[in-house]
XYZ file of C-alpha atoms in Angstrom:
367
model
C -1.922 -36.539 -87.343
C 0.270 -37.360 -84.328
C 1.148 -34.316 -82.180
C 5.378 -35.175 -80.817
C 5.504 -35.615 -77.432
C 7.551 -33.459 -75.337
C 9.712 -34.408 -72.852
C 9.432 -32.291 -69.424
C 12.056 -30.592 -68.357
C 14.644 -32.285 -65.855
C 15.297 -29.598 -62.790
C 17.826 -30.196 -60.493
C 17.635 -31.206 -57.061
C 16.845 -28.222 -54.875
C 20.124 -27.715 -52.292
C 18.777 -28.856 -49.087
C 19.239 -25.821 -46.334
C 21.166 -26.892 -42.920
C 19.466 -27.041 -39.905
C 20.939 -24.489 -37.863
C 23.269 -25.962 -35.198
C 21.411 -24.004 -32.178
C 17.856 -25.898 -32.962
C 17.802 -29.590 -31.563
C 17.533 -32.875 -33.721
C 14.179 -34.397 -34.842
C 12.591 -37.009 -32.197
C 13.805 -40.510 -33.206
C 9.881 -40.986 -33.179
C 9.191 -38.468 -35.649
C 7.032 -39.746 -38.727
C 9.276 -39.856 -41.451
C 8.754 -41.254 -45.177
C 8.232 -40.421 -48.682
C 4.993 -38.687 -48.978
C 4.426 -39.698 -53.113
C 4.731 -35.889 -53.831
C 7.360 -33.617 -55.641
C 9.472 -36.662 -57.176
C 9.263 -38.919 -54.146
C 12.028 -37.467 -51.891
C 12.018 -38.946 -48.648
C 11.035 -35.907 -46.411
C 9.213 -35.366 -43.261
C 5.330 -35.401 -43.383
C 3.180 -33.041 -41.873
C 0.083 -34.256 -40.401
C -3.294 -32.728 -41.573
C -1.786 -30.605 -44.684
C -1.619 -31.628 -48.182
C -5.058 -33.402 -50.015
C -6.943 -36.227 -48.887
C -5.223 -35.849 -45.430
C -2.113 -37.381 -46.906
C 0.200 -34.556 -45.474
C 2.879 -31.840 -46.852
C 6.554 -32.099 -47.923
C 9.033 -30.751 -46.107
C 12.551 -30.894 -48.255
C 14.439 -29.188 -45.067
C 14.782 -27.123 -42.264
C 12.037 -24.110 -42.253
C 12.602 -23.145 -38.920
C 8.646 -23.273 -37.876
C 9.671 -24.554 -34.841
C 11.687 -21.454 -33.743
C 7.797 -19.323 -33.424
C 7.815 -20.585 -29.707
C 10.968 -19.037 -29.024
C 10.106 -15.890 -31.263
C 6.620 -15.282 -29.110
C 8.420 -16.077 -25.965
C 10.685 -13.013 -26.922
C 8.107 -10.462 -27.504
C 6.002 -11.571 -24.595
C 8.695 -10.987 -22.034
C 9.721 -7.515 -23.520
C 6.012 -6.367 -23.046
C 5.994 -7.715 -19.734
C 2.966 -9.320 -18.069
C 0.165 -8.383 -16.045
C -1.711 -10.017 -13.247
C -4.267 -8.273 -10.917
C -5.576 -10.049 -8.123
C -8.281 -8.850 -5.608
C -8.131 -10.191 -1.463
C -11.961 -10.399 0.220
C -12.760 -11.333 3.770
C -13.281 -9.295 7.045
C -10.657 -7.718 8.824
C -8.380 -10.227 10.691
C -8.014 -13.329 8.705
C -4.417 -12.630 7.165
C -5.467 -11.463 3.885
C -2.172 -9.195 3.315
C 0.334 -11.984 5.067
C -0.730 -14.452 2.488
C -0.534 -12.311 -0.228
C 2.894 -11.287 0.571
C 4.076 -14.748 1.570
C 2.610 -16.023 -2.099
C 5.080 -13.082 -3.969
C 7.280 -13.568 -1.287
C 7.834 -9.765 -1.459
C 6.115 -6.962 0.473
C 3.281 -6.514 -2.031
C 0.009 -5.528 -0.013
C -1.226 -2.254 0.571
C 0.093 -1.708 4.678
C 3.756 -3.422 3.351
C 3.522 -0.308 0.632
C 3.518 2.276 3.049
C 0.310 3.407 3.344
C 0.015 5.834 6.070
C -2.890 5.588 8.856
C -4.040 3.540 11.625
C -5.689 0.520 10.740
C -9.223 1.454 11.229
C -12.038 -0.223 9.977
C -13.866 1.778 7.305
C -17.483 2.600 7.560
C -18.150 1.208 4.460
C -16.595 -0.962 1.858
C -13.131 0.916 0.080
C -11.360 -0.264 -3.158
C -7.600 -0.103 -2.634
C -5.369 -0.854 -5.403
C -1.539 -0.327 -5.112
C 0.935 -2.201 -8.335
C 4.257 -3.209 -7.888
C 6.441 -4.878 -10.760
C 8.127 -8.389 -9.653
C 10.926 -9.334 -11.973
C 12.260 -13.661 -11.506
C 14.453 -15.312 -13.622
C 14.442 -12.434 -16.654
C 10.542 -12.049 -16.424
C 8.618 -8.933 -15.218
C 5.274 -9.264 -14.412
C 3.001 -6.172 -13.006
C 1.522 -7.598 -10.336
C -1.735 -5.256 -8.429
C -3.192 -6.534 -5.272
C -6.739 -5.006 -5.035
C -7.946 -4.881 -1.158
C -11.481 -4.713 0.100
C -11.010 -3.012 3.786
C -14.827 -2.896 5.377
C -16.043 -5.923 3.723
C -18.078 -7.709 6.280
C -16.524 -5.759 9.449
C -20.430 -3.983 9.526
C -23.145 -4.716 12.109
C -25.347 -4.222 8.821
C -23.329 -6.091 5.801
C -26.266 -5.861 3.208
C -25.121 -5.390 -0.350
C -21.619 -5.173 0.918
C -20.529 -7.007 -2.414
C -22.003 -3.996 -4.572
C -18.988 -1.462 -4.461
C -16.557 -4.723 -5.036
C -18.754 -5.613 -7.645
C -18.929 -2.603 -9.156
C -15.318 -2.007 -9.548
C -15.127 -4.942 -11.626
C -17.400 -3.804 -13.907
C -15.849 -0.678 -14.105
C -12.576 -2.108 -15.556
C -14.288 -3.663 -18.309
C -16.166 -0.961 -19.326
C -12.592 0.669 -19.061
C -11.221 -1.883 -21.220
C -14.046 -1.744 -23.812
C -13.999 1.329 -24.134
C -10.451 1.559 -24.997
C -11.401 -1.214 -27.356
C -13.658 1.066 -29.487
C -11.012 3.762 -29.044
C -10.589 5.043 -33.334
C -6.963 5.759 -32.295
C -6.482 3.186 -29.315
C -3.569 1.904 -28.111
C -1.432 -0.763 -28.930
C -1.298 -2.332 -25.852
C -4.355 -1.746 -23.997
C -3.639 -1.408 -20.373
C -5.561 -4.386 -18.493
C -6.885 -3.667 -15.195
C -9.571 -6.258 -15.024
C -9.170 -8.339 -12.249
C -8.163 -11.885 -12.827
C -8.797 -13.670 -10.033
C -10.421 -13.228 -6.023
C -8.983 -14.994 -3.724
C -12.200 -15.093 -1.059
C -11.300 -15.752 2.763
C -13.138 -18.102 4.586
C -13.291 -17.757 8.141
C -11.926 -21.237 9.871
C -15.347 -21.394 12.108
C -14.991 -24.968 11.710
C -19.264 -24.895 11.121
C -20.614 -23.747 7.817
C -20.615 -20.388 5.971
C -22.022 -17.654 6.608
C -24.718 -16.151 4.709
C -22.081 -12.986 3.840
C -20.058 -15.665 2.105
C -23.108 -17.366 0.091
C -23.890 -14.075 -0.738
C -21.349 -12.408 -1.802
C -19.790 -15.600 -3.993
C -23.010 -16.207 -5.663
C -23.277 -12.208 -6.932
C -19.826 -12.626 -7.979
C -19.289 -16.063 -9.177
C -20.784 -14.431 -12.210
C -18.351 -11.779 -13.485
C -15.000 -12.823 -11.895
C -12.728 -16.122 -11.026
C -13.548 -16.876 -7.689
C -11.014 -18.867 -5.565
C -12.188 -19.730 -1.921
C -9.775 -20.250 1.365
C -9.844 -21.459 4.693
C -7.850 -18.527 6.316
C -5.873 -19.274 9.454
C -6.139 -23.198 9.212
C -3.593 -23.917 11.863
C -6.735 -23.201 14.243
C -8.117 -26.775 13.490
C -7.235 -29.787 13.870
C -6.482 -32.488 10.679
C -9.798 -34.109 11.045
C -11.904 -30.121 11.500
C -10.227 -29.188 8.603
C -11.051 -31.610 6.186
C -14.910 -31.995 7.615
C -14.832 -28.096 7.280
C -13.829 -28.135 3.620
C -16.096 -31.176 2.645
C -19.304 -28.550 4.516
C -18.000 -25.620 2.641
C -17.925 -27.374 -0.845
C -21.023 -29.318 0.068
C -22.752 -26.056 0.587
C -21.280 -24.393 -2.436
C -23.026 -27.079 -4.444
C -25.797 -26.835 -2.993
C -26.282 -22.601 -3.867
C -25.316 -23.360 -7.175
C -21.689 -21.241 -6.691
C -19.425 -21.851 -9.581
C -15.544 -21.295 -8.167
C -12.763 -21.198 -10.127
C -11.869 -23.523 -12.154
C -15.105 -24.258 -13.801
C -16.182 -27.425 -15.349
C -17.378 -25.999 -18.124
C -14.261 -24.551 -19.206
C -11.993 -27.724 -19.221
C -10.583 -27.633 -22.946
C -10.000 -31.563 -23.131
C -9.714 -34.224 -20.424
C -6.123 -33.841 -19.645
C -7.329 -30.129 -18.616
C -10.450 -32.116 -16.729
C -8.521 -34.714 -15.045
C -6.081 -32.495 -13.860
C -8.644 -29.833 -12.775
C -11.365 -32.398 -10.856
C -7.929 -32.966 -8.765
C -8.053 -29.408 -7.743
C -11.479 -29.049 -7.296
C -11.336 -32.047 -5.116
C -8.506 -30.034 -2.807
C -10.684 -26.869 -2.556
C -11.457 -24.781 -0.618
C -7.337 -24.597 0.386
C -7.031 -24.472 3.731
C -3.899 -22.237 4.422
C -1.644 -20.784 6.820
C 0.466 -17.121 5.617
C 3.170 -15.750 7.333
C 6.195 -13.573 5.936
C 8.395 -14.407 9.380
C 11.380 -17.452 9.210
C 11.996 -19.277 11.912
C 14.966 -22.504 12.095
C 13.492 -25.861 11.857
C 15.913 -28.889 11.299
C 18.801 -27.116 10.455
C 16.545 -25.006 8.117
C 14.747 -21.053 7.620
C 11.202 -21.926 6.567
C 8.507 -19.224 6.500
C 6.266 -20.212 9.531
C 3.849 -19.554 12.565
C 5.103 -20.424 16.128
C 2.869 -21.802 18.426
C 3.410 -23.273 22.068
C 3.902 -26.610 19.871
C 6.344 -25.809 17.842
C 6.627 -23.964 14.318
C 3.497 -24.063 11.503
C 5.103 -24.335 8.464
C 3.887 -22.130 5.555
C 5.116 -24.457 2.896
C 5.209 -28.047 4.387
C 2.117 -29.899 2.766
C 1.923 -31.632 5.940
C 0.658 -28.574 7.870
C -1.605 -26.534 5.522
C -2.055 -26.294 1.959
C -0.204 -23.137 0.788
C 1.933 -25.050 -1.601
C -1.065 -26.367 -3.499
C -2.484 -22.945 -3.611
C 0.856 -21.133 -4.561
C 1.335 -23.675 -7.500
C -1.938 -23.734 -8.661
C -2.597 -19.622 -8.567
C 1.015 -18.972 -9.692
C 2.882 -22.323 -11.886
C 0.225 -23.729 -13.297
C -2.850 -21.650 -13.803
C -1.742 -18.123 -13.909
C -2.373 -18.017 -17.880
C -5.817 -19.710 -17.691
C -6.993 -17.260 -15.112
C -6.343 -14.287 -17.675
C -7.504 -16.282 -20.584
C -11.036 -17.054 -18.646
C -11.275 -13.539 -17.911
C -10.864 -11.639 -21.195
C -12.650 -14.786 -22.702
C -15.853 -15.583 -20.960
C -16.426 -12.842 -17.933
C -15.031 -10.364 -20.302
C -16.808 -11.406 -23.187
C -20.283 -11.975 -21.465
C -20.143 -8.475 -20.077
C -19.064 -6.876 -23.437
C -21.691 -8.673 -25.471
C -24.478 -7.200 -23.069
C -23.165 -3.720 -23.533
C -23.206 -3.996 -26.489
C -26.455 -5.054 -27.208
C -28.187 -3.425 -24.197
C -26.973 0.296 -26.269
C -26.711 -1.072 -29.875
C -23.133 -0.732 -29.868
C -20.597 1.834 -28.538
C -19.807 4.832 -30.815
C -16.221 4.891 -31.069
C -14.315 7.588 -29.014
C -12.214 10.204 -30.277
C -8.442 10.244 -28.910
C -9.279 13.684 -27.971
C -12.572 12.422 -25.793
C -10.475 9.448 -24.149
C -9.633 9.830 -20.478
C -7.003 7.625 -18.683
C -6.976 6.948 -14.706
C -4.281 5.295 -13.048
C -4.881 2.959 -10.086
């Protein structure tokens, strides 16, 4: 006996939700089409959802696109932090440039820190934060000087107590990672990037700066420059960088950035470009001076004026943008996720894991 067939039940349409009038219209380029799902509406399709790749409905505006603006929200309330460490000897313009990059007085001797400049017996760790704030966005910037470095008749191991420190923040971190009751924003003082002075000899490197970049290459992102470049000539310079990076190669020093951190080959292609530039030969200086009708931050000379940001006379610009517009985000994302991580992962199994700490137990030091 023949069971009746029943009929299934006719829903209505659901109401399709307006797109709200602050979020911009679809690209003309957008896929679009019925997607053979849900009673054939024509809807958008969403590439990579649904079975056998054939994609997901969409029967109006969900507002997915709006998570941009919704991170971009709660990352500038919290602010941003980016620590940055200056090595060289004493005299190559380590705190000009620094300022001149923030354009602000950001270096230790523009904070007001009292003395003579002396140089220290041995290598000191000076730290001093400021907060920047452009266009709505605060950032905590901390410049991390290295007086003594290389200033020594006897420089051996002079990279330890820089080294060191840099250790010392990630144990700080991790252990503020294993923290029962840690905090919800865990203060970052690892340093992101090093910004290592070359002195514009015009020769070759020294065996200080071989040293000290291939004991460091390993735990931090290491940016070379050619301090004081206006001391050359066009064709020194650039036979002075092709040496350096020539001899780089040759000790097996990894700089910053690395080729075996290039996500994809727009990241590659964009980053053999820089690679190709370094080291950046540059030329700081937080003094204007009127050239064509025009204040630009420059050096004078019995030739005329330097200029800090004219690509024609050094390579600040390249440097600024690269450290600063472009790459400011990947430095912090190669820290916490390979120097970080490669120093965490050896603590970890060098001591069978950390016991977590007690709030009571936990000890905080400001720089």
């Amino acid at each position: 006996m023949s069971e009746s067939i029943v009929p299934p039940e006719v829903r209505p349409k659901p109401a399709v939700p307006a797109k709200p009038p602050h979020v911009a219209a679809p690209s003309p380029t957008a896929p679009h089409g019925p997607s053979g799902l849900g009673g054939g509406f024509g809807v958008d399709r969403v590439p990579g959802l649904g079975h056998s790749g054939s994609g997901s409905t969409l029967l109006g505006y969900i507002g997915i696109d709006t998570i941009i603006e919704q991170m971009r929200k709660k990352t500038m309330k919290a602010g941003f932090d980016f620590n940055i460490m200056i090595v060289g000897h004493s005299g190559l313009g380590k705190s000009t440039l620094v300022n001149t990059l923030f354009k602000s007085q950001v270096s230790r001797w523009s904070s007001g820190w009292g003395g003579e400049h002396k140089i220290p017996k041995t290598v000191e760790i000076k730290a001093v934060s400021h907060v920047i704030e452009e266009g709505g966005v605060k950032m905590k910037l901390t410049v991390i000087d290295t007086p003594g470095f290389g200033d020594q008749i006897n420089n051996e191991n002079c990279w330890d107590p820089i080294s060191k420190y840099i250790n010392e923040q990630y144990e700080k971190f991790l252990k503020e990672e294993v923290n029962i009751a840690r905090k919800k924003r865990i203060p970052d003082t690892r340093v992101h990037c090093c910004l290592y002075f070359i002195s514009p000899t015009g020769h070759s490197l020294r065996q200080l700066d071989i040293e000290f970049m291939k004991h460091l290459s390993r735990v931090v992102n290491i940016i070379p420059v050619i301090a004081k470049s206006d001391t050359m000539t066009p064709d020194e310079k650039n036979e002075f960088k092709h040496r350096v990076r020539k001899e780089l190669e040759t000790h097996g020093i990894e700089y910053y950035p690395q080729n075996e951190f290039d996500d994809d080959m727009e990241d590659k292609n964009e980053n053999d470009k820089i690679r190709e530039a370094m080291p950046f030969a540059v030329v700081g200086s937080d003094k204007e001076f009127q050239v064509n009708g025009k204040r630009v931050l420059g050096r004078k000379t019995a030739w005329g004026v330097v200029e800090v940001e004219n690509p024609n006379h050094c390579e600040f610009a390249l440097l600024r943008d690269f450290l600063i517009r472009s790459h400011l985000q990947d430095l912090k994302e190669v820290t916490h996720n390979i120097h970080y991580e490669t120093y965490r992962a050896r603590r970890l199994n060098d001591n069978g894991g950390l016991h977590p700490i007690s709030a009571n137990n936990t000890q905080e030091s400001n720089l």
